[in-house]
Amino acid sequence: MFFACTKNGTKINASDCPAGLPVTCPGCLAPVFLKKGNKIMAHFSHYAYSDCQQFSEGETERHLLGKQKLHGWLKTQNLDVEMEAWLPELKQRPDLLVTIGDRKIALEYQCSPIPFTRLKERTDGYTQNGYEVYWICGIDYIPQVTYTEKISAFRQPNGTVVCFDSVTNTVLMYYDLHFNTWNKLAWKCYAVNLSQLTMPALEILFNKPQPKRIYKSVPMSYRNQLAILQRKDTLHRDFLLEVYLNGQTLQTLPSFLFDMPTKNPAYRLPNYIWKYRFLEQLKNNLTLEDIDNFSKKLPRYDFLYPNSETEPLKDFIFELEQRGVLRRIDDKNWHIRSF
């Protein structure tokens, strides 16, 4: 952290702090010490025994540099911004607190791993107390071909992930995150230098609605269907046992269950498993309550902000209507035909 408190409660910047001056953490009030040298930015750190919950995450050089650059960028726009503002009513301190009229915006620059429960707790703390919050991720959160928990958690209301490379001063917006027909995560990226953005332009990266992706599925190859039979993990063993006990084989199931991609950014189950289980529950009629009950039981990735991609089940129901498996009676009821 860049700021600590002196004995008389005055806030002092690490770069202005004399060596040896007793200072404390503004959050937990425990003693902290100054780190300063030719190769590291001046900042304060807790002692090893500290259990501070507000400033407990280790701050890397990239994180410290990013906070400093974002602070300077906001200052150039003549915005009212405070770094590491302590909010006693929340017992939280955002990296940056921006005040625009009646709006109070917490900007969090997240570089280190954080448990989802802690992420949600902090986000809820802001929103329930009238603060807006934007999570800007470090480069360790840049998407890779494998979908991860941390990518899922930080997707914004419009489905984007916004990152900031504090070394190159580049803001990166990753959007249209989806699985391709090889089950690899794919995306598009918009990159811009921080100096070319304004605060309103940054907010657009988080909030501008993104077009809904129209998936072009392709049939799974027979070879890949056979490979499912060789899977030894518990999830697939249970699935194959269900199919067997129902007097079926993979080859007798509707072929559209196995369209590629078989992964989605919402559910932890492969598409063919949850789709099969949904079809198996269909009897004569389907209600919206049935759909909601089934949806609640699906194991999901954690999302701070649900969006249109967090409910693939709705797309599947529409597909079943197009295939003639379901006939919509009204907004809450469907008649089931054979399939």
mmCIF file of C-alpha atoms in Angstrom:
data_model
loop_
_atom_site.group_PDB
_atom_site.id
_atom_site.type_symbol
_atom_site.label_atom_id
_atom_site.label_comp_id
_atom_site.label_asym_id
_atom_site.label_seq_id
_atom_site.Cartn_x
_atom_site.Cartn_y
_atom_site.Cartn_z
ATOM 1 C CA MET A 1 0.000 0.000 0.000
ATOM 2 C CA PHE A 2 1.108 3.563 -0.693
ATOM 3 C CA PHE A 3 -0.413 5.247 2.365
ATOM 4 C CA ALA A 4 -0.133 4.682 6.109
ATOM 5 C CA CYS A 5 -1.035 6.677 9.230
ATOM 6 C CA THR A 6 1.323 8.475 11.585
ATOM 7 C CA LYS A 7 0.855 8.514 15.372
ATOM 8 C CA ASN A 8 -1.373 11.595 15.166
ATOM 9 C CA GLY A 9 -3.577 9.955 12.483
ATOM 10 C CA THR A 10 -2.178 11.894 9.540
ATOM 11 C CA LYS A 11 -2.122 10.022 6.247
ATOM 12 C CA ILE A 12 1.371 9.840 4.770
ATOM 13 C CA ASN A 13 2.555 8.731 1.332
ATOM 14 C CA ALA A 14 5.309 6.101 1.269
ATOM 15 C CA SER A 15 7.420 8.247 -1.031
ATOM 16 C CA ASP A 16 7.350 11.074 1.565
ATOM 17 C CA CYS A 17 7.844 8.934 4.655
ATOM 18 C CA PRO A 18 11.194 9.296 6.486
ATOM 19 C CA ALA A 19 12.954 6.034 7.267
ATOM 20 C CA GLY A 20 12.180 4.784 10.773
ATOM 21 C CA LEU A 21 9.004 6.830 11.273
ATOM 22 C CA PRO A 22 6.430 4.732 13.204
ATOM 23 C CA VAL A 23 3.351 4.227 11.012
ATOM 24 C CA THR A 24 0.275 2.021 11.120
ATOM 25 C CA CYS A 25 -2.144 0.437 8.649
ATOM 26 C CA PRO A 26 -5.241 2.623 8.143
ATOM 27 C CA GLY A 27 -7.379 -0.526 8.127
ATOM 28 C CA CYS A 28 -6.275 -2.774 11.006
ATOM 29 C CA LEU A 29 -4.173 -0.111 12.803
ATOM 30 C CA ALA A 30 -1.291 -2.568 13.188
ATOM 31 C CA PRO A 31 2.293 -1.338 12.680
ATOM 32 C CA VAL A 32 3.612 -1.450 9.108
ATOM 33 C CA PHE A 33 7.077 -0.803 7.732
ATOM 34 C CA LEU A 34 8.435 1.110 4.763
ATOM 35 C CA LYS A 35 9.892 -0.665 1.738
ATOM 36 C CA LYS A 36 11.995 1.609 -0.385
ATOM 37 C CA GLY A 37 14.912 1.109 -2.734
ATOM 38 C CA ASN A 38 16.374 1.579 -6.176
ATOM 39 C CA LYS A 39 14.560 -1.427 -7.637
ATOM 40 C CA ILE A 40 11.179 -1.248 -5.882
ATOM 41 C CA MET A 41 8.543 1.439 -5.577
ATOM 42 C CA ALA A 42 8.211 2.950 -2.130
ATOM 43 C CA HIS A 43 5.317 1.320 -0.289
ATOM 44 C CA PHE A 44 4.268 0.065 3.127
ATOM 45 C CA SER A 45 3.965 -3.579 4.077
ATOM 46 C CA HIS A 46 2.597 -5.526 7.032
ATOM 47 C CA TYR A 47 4.820 -7.616 9.241
ATOM 48 C CA ALA A 48 4.703 -11.364 8.741
ATOM 49 C CA TYR A 49 2.433 -11.981 11.739
ATOM 50 C CA SER A 50 -0.286 -9.605 10.504
ATOM 51 C CA ASP A 51 -3.814 -10.886 9.956
ATOM 52 C CA CYS A 52 -5.100 -7.683 8.348
ATOM 53 C CA GLN A 53 -8.137 -8.396 6.146
ATOM 54 C CA GLN A 54 -8.233 -5.042 4.381
ATOM 55 C CA PHE A 55 -4.635 -4.862 3.129
ATOM 56 C CA SER A 56 -3.736 -8.538 3.351
ATOM 57 C CA GLU A 57 -3.191 -9.329 -0.331
ATOM 58 C CA GLY A 58 0.424 -9.175 -1.399
ATOM 59 C CA GLU A 59 0.936 -6.288 -3.794
ATOM 60 C CA THR A 60 3.253 -6.990 -6.689
ATOM 61 C CA GLU A 61 5.289 -4.339 -8.454
ATOM 62 C CA ARG A 62 2.818 -4.522 -11.362
ATOM 63 C CA HIS A 63 -0.055 -3.887 -8.971
ATOM 64 C CA LEU A 64 1.634 -0.936 -7.289
ATOM 65 C CA LEU A 65 2.633 0.506 -10.662
ATOM 66 C CA GLY A 66 -0.886 -0.007 -12.025
ATOM 67 C CA LYS A 67 -2.519 1.798 -9.112
ATOM 68 C CA GLN A 68 -0.124 4.677 -9.516
ATOM 69 C CA LYS A 69 -0.684 4.958 -13.274
ATOM 70 C CA LEU A 70 -4.471 4.739 -12.970
ATOM 71 C CA HIS A 71 -4.392 7.399 -10.253
ATOM 72 C CA GLY A 72 -2.314 9.716 -12.426
ATOM 73 C CA TRP A 73 -4.560 9.074 -15.423
ATOM 74 C CA LEU A 74 -7.652 10.059 -13.440
ATOM 75 C CA LYS A 75 -5.915 13.160 -12.100
ATOM 76 C CA THR A 76 -5.152 14.359 -15.645
ATOM 77 C CA GLN A 77 -8.930 14.428 -16.222
ATOM 78 C CA ASN A 78 -9.387 16.693 -13.195
ATOM 79 C CA LEU A 79 -11.443 14.052 -11.439
ATOM 80 C CA ASP A 80 -11.826 13.830 -7.681
ATOM 81 C CA VAL A 81 -9.867 10.639 -6.939
ATOM 82 C CA GLU A 82 -8.361 9.223 -3.755
ATOM 83 C CA MET A 83 -5.952 6.311 -3.611
ATOM 84 C CA GLU A 84 -6.547 3.634 -0.943
ATOM 85 C CA ALA A 85 -9.422 5.533 0.647
ATOM 86 C CA TRP A 86 -10.438 3.816 3.885
ATOM 87 C CA LEU A 87 -14.220 3.319 4.076
ATOM 88 C CA PRO A 88 -14.944 2.563 7.748
ATOM 89 C CA GLU A 89 -18.617 1.743 7.189
ATOM 90 C CA LEU A 90 -17.586 -1.029 4.800
ATOM 91 C CA LYS A 91 -14.248 -1.868 6.423
ATOM 92 C CA GLN A 92 -12.899 -1.843 2.871
ATOM 93 C CA ARG A 93 -10.515 0.299 0.907
ATOM 94 C CA PRO A 94 -10.713 0.461 -2.877
ATOM 95 C CA ASP A 95 -7.491 0.917 -4.786
ATOM 96 C CA LEU A 96 -9.008 4.124 -6.152
ATOM 97 C CA LEU A 97 -12.159 5.981 -5.156
ATOM 98 C CA VAL A 98 -13.531 8.320 -7.824
ATOM 99 C CA THR A 99 -16.238 10.882 -7.055
ATOM 100 C CA ILE A 100 -18.229 12.248 -10.006
ATOM 101 C CA GLY A 101 -21.136 14.385 -8.836
ATOM 102 C CA ASP A 102 -23.289 12.125 -6.660
ATOM 103 C CA ARG A 103 -21.564 8.997 -7.919
ATOM 104 C CA LYS A 104 -18.890 7.214 -5.901
ATOM 105 C CA ILE A 105 -16.971 4.689 -7.990
ATOM 106 C CA ALA A 106 -14.546 2.133 -6.589
ATOM 107 C CA LEU A 107 -11.849 1.121 -9.074
ATOM 108 C CA GLU A 108 -10.164 -2.124 -8.057
ATOM 109 C CA TYR A 109 -7.015 -3.279 -9.847
ATOM 110 C CA GLN A 110 -6.834 -7.031 -9.191
ATOM 111 C CA CYS A 111 -3.530 -8.713 -9.960
ATOM 112 C CA SER A 112 -3.308 -11.499 -7.384
ATOM 113 C CA PRO A 113 -5.674 -14.501 -7.041
ATOM 114 C CA ILE A 114 -8.743 -13.906 -4.888
ATOM 115 C CA PRO A 115 -11.350 -16.459 -3.722
ATOM 116 C CA PHE A 116 -14.749 -15.892 -5.296
ATOM 117 C CA THR A 117 -16.409 -15.648 -1.873
ATOM 118 C CA ARG A 118 -14.091 -12.752 -0.979
ATOM 119 C CA LEU A 119 -14.594 -11.123 -4.379
ATOM 120 C CA LYS A 120 -18.375 -11.270 -4.038
ATOM 121 C CA GLU A 121 -18.243 -10.071 -0.431
ATOM 122 C CA ARG A 122 -16.247 -7.014 -1.409
ATOM 123 C CA THR A 123 -18.426 -6.284 -4.445
ATOM 124 C CA ASP A 124 -21.619 -6.647 -2.415
ATOM 125 C CA GLY A 125 -20.150 -4.377 0.261
ATOM 126 C CA TYR A 126 -19.713 -1.613 -2.292
ATOM 127 C CA THR A 127 -23.030 -1.971 -4.092
ATOM 128 C CA GLN A 128 -25.121 -2.335 -0.944
ATOM 129 C CA ASN A 129 -23.678 0.926 0.351
ATOM 130 C CA GLY A 130 -24.293 2.946 -2.793
ATOM 131 C CA TYR A 131 -20.890 2.590 -4.437
ATOM 132 C CA GLU A 132 -20.347 1.541 -8.019
ATOM 133 C CA VAL A 133 -17.443 -0.815 -8.580
ATOM 134 C CA TYR A 134 -15.291 -1.708 -11.574
ATOM 135 C CA TRP A 135 -12.809 -4.568 -11.390
ATOM 136 C CA ILE A 136 -9.812 -4.090 -13.663
ATOM 137 C CA CYS A 137 -7.680 -7.227 -13.923
ATOM 138 C CA GLY A 138 -3.934 -7.596 -14.231
ATOM 139 C CA ILE A 139 -2.220 -9.550 -16.989
ATOM 140 C CA ASP A 140 -2.514 -12.841 -15.078
ATOM 141 C CA TYR A 141 -6.228 -12.683 -15.874
ATOM 142 C CA ILE A 142 -5.762 -12.482 -19.636
ATOM 143 C CA PRO A 143 -7.819 -15.363 -21.124
ATOM 144 C CA GLN A 144 -6.089 -18.535 -22.245
ATOM 145 C CA VAL A 145 -7.467 -21.407 -24.344
ATOM 146 C CA THR A 146 -8.665 -23.123 -21.161
ATOM 147 C CA TYR A 147 -11.616 -21.567 -19.357
ATOM 148 C CA THR A 148 -10.790 -20.860 -15.711
ATOM 149 C CA GLU A 149 -12.638 -19.882 -12.554
ATOM 150 C CA LYS A 150 -10.963 -16.490 -12.372
ATOM 151 C CA ILE A 151 -11.969 -15.559 -15.922
ATOM 152 C CA SER A 152 -15.563 -16.547 -15.220
ATOM 153 C CA ALA A 153 -15.700 -14.582 -11.973
ATOM 154 C CA PHE A 154 -14.472 -11.315 -13.480
ATOM 155 C CA ARG A 155 -16.710 -11.206 -16.547
ATOM 156 C CA GLN A 156 -18.606 -7.935 -16.469
ATOM 157 C CA PRO A 157 -22.373 -7.382 -16.964
ATOM 158 C CA ASN A 158 -21.801 -7.232 -20.734
ATOM 159 C CA GLY A 159 -19.669 -10.395 -20.698
ATOM 160 C CA THR A 160 -16.316 -8.665 -21.170
ATOM 161 C CA VAL A 161 -13.109 -9.023 -19.157
ATOM 162 C CA VAL A 162 -11.152 -5.774 -18.816
ATOM 163 C CA CYS A 163 -7.403 -5.979 -18.124
ATOM 164 C CA PHE A 164 -4.645 -3.429 -17.689
ATOM 165 C CA ASP A 165 -0.988 -4.069 -18.422
ATOM 166 C CA SER A 166 0.691 -1.562 -16.134
ATOM 167 C CA VAL A 167 4.092 -2.005 -17.797
ATOM 168 C CA THR A 168 2.972 -1.229 -21.363
ATOM 169 C CA ASN A 169 0.154 1.099 -20.205
ATOM 170 C CA THR A 170 -2.315 -0.899 -22.326
ATOM 171 C CA VAL A 171 -5.990 -1.459 -21.520
ATOM 172 C CA LEU A 172 -7.332 -4.678 -23.032
ATOM 173 C CA MET A 173 -10.997 -5.569 -23.370
ATOM 174 C CA TYR A 174 -11.680 -9.242 -24.096
ATOM 175 C CA TYR A 175 -15.130 -9.838 -25.535
ATOM 176 C CA ASP A 176 -17.124 -12.468 -27.405
ATOM 177 C CA LEU A 177 -15.644 -15.169 -25.192
ATOM 178 C CA HIS A 178 -16.874 -18.511 -26.495
ATOM 179 C CA PHE A 179 -15.842 -22.085 -27.163
ATOM 180 C CA ASN A 180 -14.987 -23.008 -30.726
ATOM 181 C CA THR A 181 -15.759 -26.339 -32.387
ATOM 182 C CA TRP A 182 -12.562 -27.783 -30.891
ATOM 183 C CA ASN A 183 -13.779 -26.912 -27.380
ATOM 184 C CA LYS A 184 -11.054 -24.281 -27.003
ATOM 185 C CA LEU A 185 -11.811 -20.887 -25.525
ATOM 186 C CA ALA A 186 -11.754 -18.137 -28.149
ATOM 187 C CA TRP A 187 -12.313 -14.391 -27.957
ATOM 188 C CA LYS A 188 -11.838 -11.006 -29.567
ATOM 189 C CA CYS A 189 -9.663 -8.286 -28.074
ATOM 190 C CA TYR A 190 -9.749 -4.511 -28.183
ATOM 191 C CA ALA A 191 -6.488 -2.868 -27.046
ATOM 192 C CA VAL A 192 -5.925 0.824 -26.393
ATOM 193 C CA ASN A 193 -3.316 2.896 -24.590
ATOM 194 C CA LEU A 194 -4.586 4.227 -21.268
ATOM 195 C CA SER A 195 -3.708 7.787 -22.286
ATOM 196 C CA GLN A 196 -6.206 7.559 -25.156
ATOM 197 C CA LEU A 197 -9.121 6.759 -22.838
ATOM 198 C CA THR A 198 -11.287 8.927 -20.630
ATOM 199 C CA MET A 199 -13.177 7.714 -17.579
ATOM 200 C CA PRO A 200 -16.500 7.610 -19.517
ATOM 201 C CA ALA A 201 -14.777 5.649 -22.304
ATOM 202 C CA LEU A 202 -13.412 3.164 -19.753
ATOM 203 C CA GLU A 203 -16.902 2.656 -18.347
ATOM 204 C CA ILE A 204 -18.166 1.802 -21.822
ATOM 205 C CA LEU A 205 -15.792 -1.186 -21.885
ATOM 206 C CA PHE A 206 -17.630 -2.564 -18.850
ATOM 207 C CA ASN A 207 -21.196 -1.653 -19.766
ATOM 208 C CA LYS A 208 -21.719 -1.424 -23.525
ATOM 209 C CA PRO A 209 -24.016 -4.306 -24.558
ATOM 210 C CA GLN A 210 -22.287 -6.882 -26.728
ATOM 211 C CA PRO A 211 -24.065 -8.680 -29.584
ATOM 212 C CA LYS A 212 -25.205 -12.155 -28.656
ATOM 213 C CA ARG A 213 -23.114 -14.806 -30.375
ATOM 214 C CA ILE A 214 -24.986 -17.089 -32.759
ATOM 215 C CA TYR A 215 -23.373 -20.476 -32.369
ATOM 216 C CA LYS A 216 -22.734 -22.532 -35.471
ATOM 217 C CA SER A 217 -22.647 -26.022 -34.082
ATOM 218 C CA VAL A 218 -21.194 -28.948 -35.975
ATOM 219 C CA PRO A 219 -21.950 -32.641 -35.393
ATOM 220 C CA MET A 220 -19.552 -34.525 -33.152
ATOM 221 C CA SER A 221 -17.614 -37.144 -35.043
ATOM 222 C CA TYR A 222 -18.414 -40.806 -34.463
ATOM 223 C CA ARG A 223 -14.859 -41.274 -33.241
ATOM 224 C CA ASN A 224 -15.319 -38.612 -30.553
ATOM 225 C CA GLN A 225 -18.608 -40.161 -29.471
ATOM 226 C CA LEU A 226 -16.809 -43.474 -28.997
ATOM 227 C CA ALA A 227 -14.152 -41.657 -26.966
ATOM 228 C CA ILE A 228 -16.834 -40.679 -24.449
ATOM 229 C CA LEU A 229 -17.251 -44.375 -23.697
ATOM 230 C CA GLN A 230 -13.598 -44.532 -22.654
ATOM 231 C CA ARG A 231 -13.835 -41.693 -20.141
ATOM 232 C CA LYS A 232 -12.985 -42.893 -16.613
ATOM 233 C CA ASP A 233 -13.849 -39.819 -14.543
ATOM 234 C CA THR A 234 -16.752 -40.036 -12.099
ATOM 235 C CA LEU A 235 -18.849 -37.517 -14.026
ATOM 236 C CA HIS A 236 -18.824 -39.581 -17.214
ATOM 237 C CA ARG A 237 -19.105 -42.933 -15.446
ATOM 238 C CA ASP A 238 -22.299 -41.714 -13.768
ATOM 239 C CA PHE A 239 -23.605 -40.354 -17.063
ATOM 240 C CA LEU A 240 -22.940 -43.601 -18.946
ATOM 241 C CA LEU A 241 -24.555 -45.581 -16.122
ATOM 242 C CA GLU A 242 -27.679 -43.388 -16.376
ATOM 243 C CA VAL A 243 -27.861 -44.049 -20.113
ATOM 244 C CA TYR A 244 -27.420 -47.806 -19.597
ATOM 245 C CA LEU A 245 -30.036 -48.038 -16.806
ATOM 246 C CA ASN A 246 -32.487 -46.213 -19.059
ATOM 247 C CA GLY A 247 -32.021 -48.955 -21.670
ATOM 248 C CA GLN A 248 -30.202 -46.666 -24.084
ATOM 249 C CA THR A 249 -26.819 -46.276 -25.759
ATOM 250 C CA LEU A 250 -25.033 -43.163 -26.921
ATOM 251 C CA GLN A 251 -25.859 -44.139 -30.504
ATOM 252 C CA THR A 252 -29.609 -44.239 -29.793
ATOM 253 C CA LEU A 253 -29.671 -40.762 -28.243
ATOM 254 C CA PRO A 254 -30.659 -37.756 -30.386
ATOM 255 C CA SER A 255 -27.614 -36.731 -32.416
ATOM 256 C CA PHE A 256 -28.104 -33.035 -31.652
ATOM 257 C CA LEU A 257 -27.106 -33.677 -28.029
ATOM 258 C CA PHE A 258 -23.532 -34.167 -29.213
ATOM 259 C CA ASP A 259 -23.069 -31.078 -31.347
ATOM 260 C CA MET A 260 -19.741 -29.295 -30.969
ATOM 261 C CA PRO A 261 -18.735 -27.341 -28.959
ATOM 262 C CA THR A 262 -19.733 -29.439 -25.964
ATOM 263 C CA LYS A 263 -18.495 -26.838 -23.478
ATOM 264 C CA ASN A 264 -20.154 -23.576 -22.476
ATOM 265 C CA PRO A 265 -19.087 -20.662 -20.237
ATOM 266 C CA ALA A 266 -21.890 -21.187 -17.719
ATOM 267 C CA TYR A 267 -22.234 -24.839 -16.690
ATOM 268 C CA ARG A 268 -19.494 -27.157 -15.494
ATOM 269 C CA LEU A 269 -21.160 -30.127 -17.172
ATOM 270 C CA PRO A 270 -20.551 -31.003 -20.826
ATOM 271 C CA ASN A 271 -23.555 -30.001 -22.912
ATOM 272 C CA TYR A 272 -24.491 -33.570 -23.808
ATOM 273 C CA ILE A 273 -24.843 -34.505 -20.112
ATOM 274 C CA TRP A 274 -27.094 -31.673 -18.927
ATOM 275 C CA LYS A 275 -29.089 -31.728 -22.170
ATOM 276 C CA TYR A 276 -29.653 -35.473 -21.814
ATOM 277 C CA ARG A 277 -30.808 -35.079 -18.210
ATOM 278 C CA PHE A 278 -33.147 -32.275 -19.214
ATOM 279 C CA LEU A 279 -34.727 -34.399 -21.947
ATOM 280 C CA GLU A 280 -35.107 -37.317 -19.555
ATOM 281 C CA GLN A 281 -37.258 -35.244 -17.209
ATOM 282 C CA LEU A 282 -39.707 -34.321 -19.974
ATOM 283 C CA LYS A 283 -43.053 -36.092 -19.723
ATOM 284 C CA ASN A 284 -46.220 -34.608 -21.223
ATOM 285 C CA ASN A 285 -45.960 -30.949 -20.364
ATOM 286 C CA LEU A 286 -43.184 -28.568 -19.358
ATOM 287 C CA THR A 287 -43.626 -25.503 -17.167
ATOM 288 C CA LEU A 288 -41.432 -22.531 -16.412
ATOM 289 C CA GLU A 289 -41.215 -23.777 -12.832
ATOM 290 C CA ASP A 290 -39.794 -27.099 -14.102
ATOM 291 C CA ILE A 291 -37.163 -25.184 -16.064
ATOM 292 C CA ASP A 292 -36.216 -23.026 -13.075
ATOM 293 C CA ASN A 293 -35.932 -26.060 -10.789
ATOM 294 C CA PHE A 294 -33.700 -27.873 -13.270
ATOM 295 C CA SER A 295 -31.575 -24.771 -13.817
ATOM 296 C CA LYS A 296 -30.955 -24.323 -10.085
ATOM 297 C CA LYS A 297 -29.487 -27.817 -9.832
ATOM 298 C CA LEU A 298 -26.934 -27.330 -12.600
ATOM 299 C CA PRO A 299 -23.350 -26.933 -11.337
ATOM 300 C CA ARG A 300 -22.137 -23.550 -12.531
ATOM 301 C CA TYR A 301 -19.069 -21.422 -12.830
ATOM 302 C CA ASP A 302 -19.126 -18.470 -10.460
ATOM 303 C CA PHE A 303 -20.312 -15.186 -11.971
ATOM 304 C CA LEU A 304 -20.368 -11.789 -10.297
ATOM 305 C CA TYR A 305 -22.729 -10.518 -12.958
ATOM 306 C CA PRO A 306 -25.147 -12.925 -14.659
ATOM 307 C CA ASN A 307 -25.604 -12.148 -18.356
ATOM 308 C CA SER A 308 -27.220 -13.650 -21.425
ATOM 309 C CA GLU A 309 -24.547 -16.344 -21.635
ATOM 310 C CA THR A 310 -25.171 -17.669 -18.143
ATOM 311 C CA GLU A 311 -28.308 -19.572 -19.190
ATOM 312 C CA PRO A 312 -27.554 -21.921 -22.125
ATOM 313 C CA LEU A 313 -30.641 -23.862 -21.048
ATOM 314 C CA LYS A 314 -32.836 -21.106 -22.487
ATOM 315 C CA ASP A 315 -31.091 -21.453 -25.849
ATOM 316 C CA PHE A 316 -31.612 -25.224 -25.711
ATOM 317 C CA ILE A 317 -35.331 -24.778 -25.090
ATOM 318 C CA PHE A 318 -35.529 -22.495 -28.121
ATOM 319 C CA GLU A 319 -33.665 -25.139 -30.150
ATOM 320 C CA LEU A 320 -36.147 -27.800 -29.011
ATOM 321 C CA GLU A 321 -38.991 -25.558 -30.147
ATOM 322 C CA GLN A 322 -37.340 -25.182 -33.555
ATOM 323 C CA ARG A 323 -36.915 -28.945 -33.789
ATOM 324 C CA GLY A 324 -40.558 -29.533 -32.918
ATOM 325 C CA VAL A 325 -39.774 -31.334 -29.662
ATOM 326 C CA LEU A 326 -41.513 -28.594 -27.675
ATOM 327 C CA ARG A 327 -44.582 -26.604 -28.653
ATOM 328 C CA ARG A 328 -45.002 -23.371 -26.744
ATOM 329 C CA ILE A 329 -48.492 -22.915 -25.290
ATOM 330 C CA ASP A 330 -47.784 -19.593 -23.564
ATOM 331 C CA ASP A 331 -44.909 -17.878 -21.729
ATOM 332 C CA LYS A 332 -44.934 -20.463 -18.944
ATOM 333 C CA ASN A 333 -46.027 -23.718 -20.538
ATOM 334 C CA TRP A 334 -44.942 -26.080 -23.313
ATOM 335 C CA HIS A 335 -46.426 -29.240 -24.722
ATOM 336 C CA ILE A 336 -43.942 -32.055 -25.304
ATOM 337 C CA ARG A 337 -43.897 -34.010 -28.520
ATOM 338 C CA SER A 338 -41.925 -37.179 -29.179
ATOM 339 C CA PHE A 339 -38.240 -36.958 -30.132
#
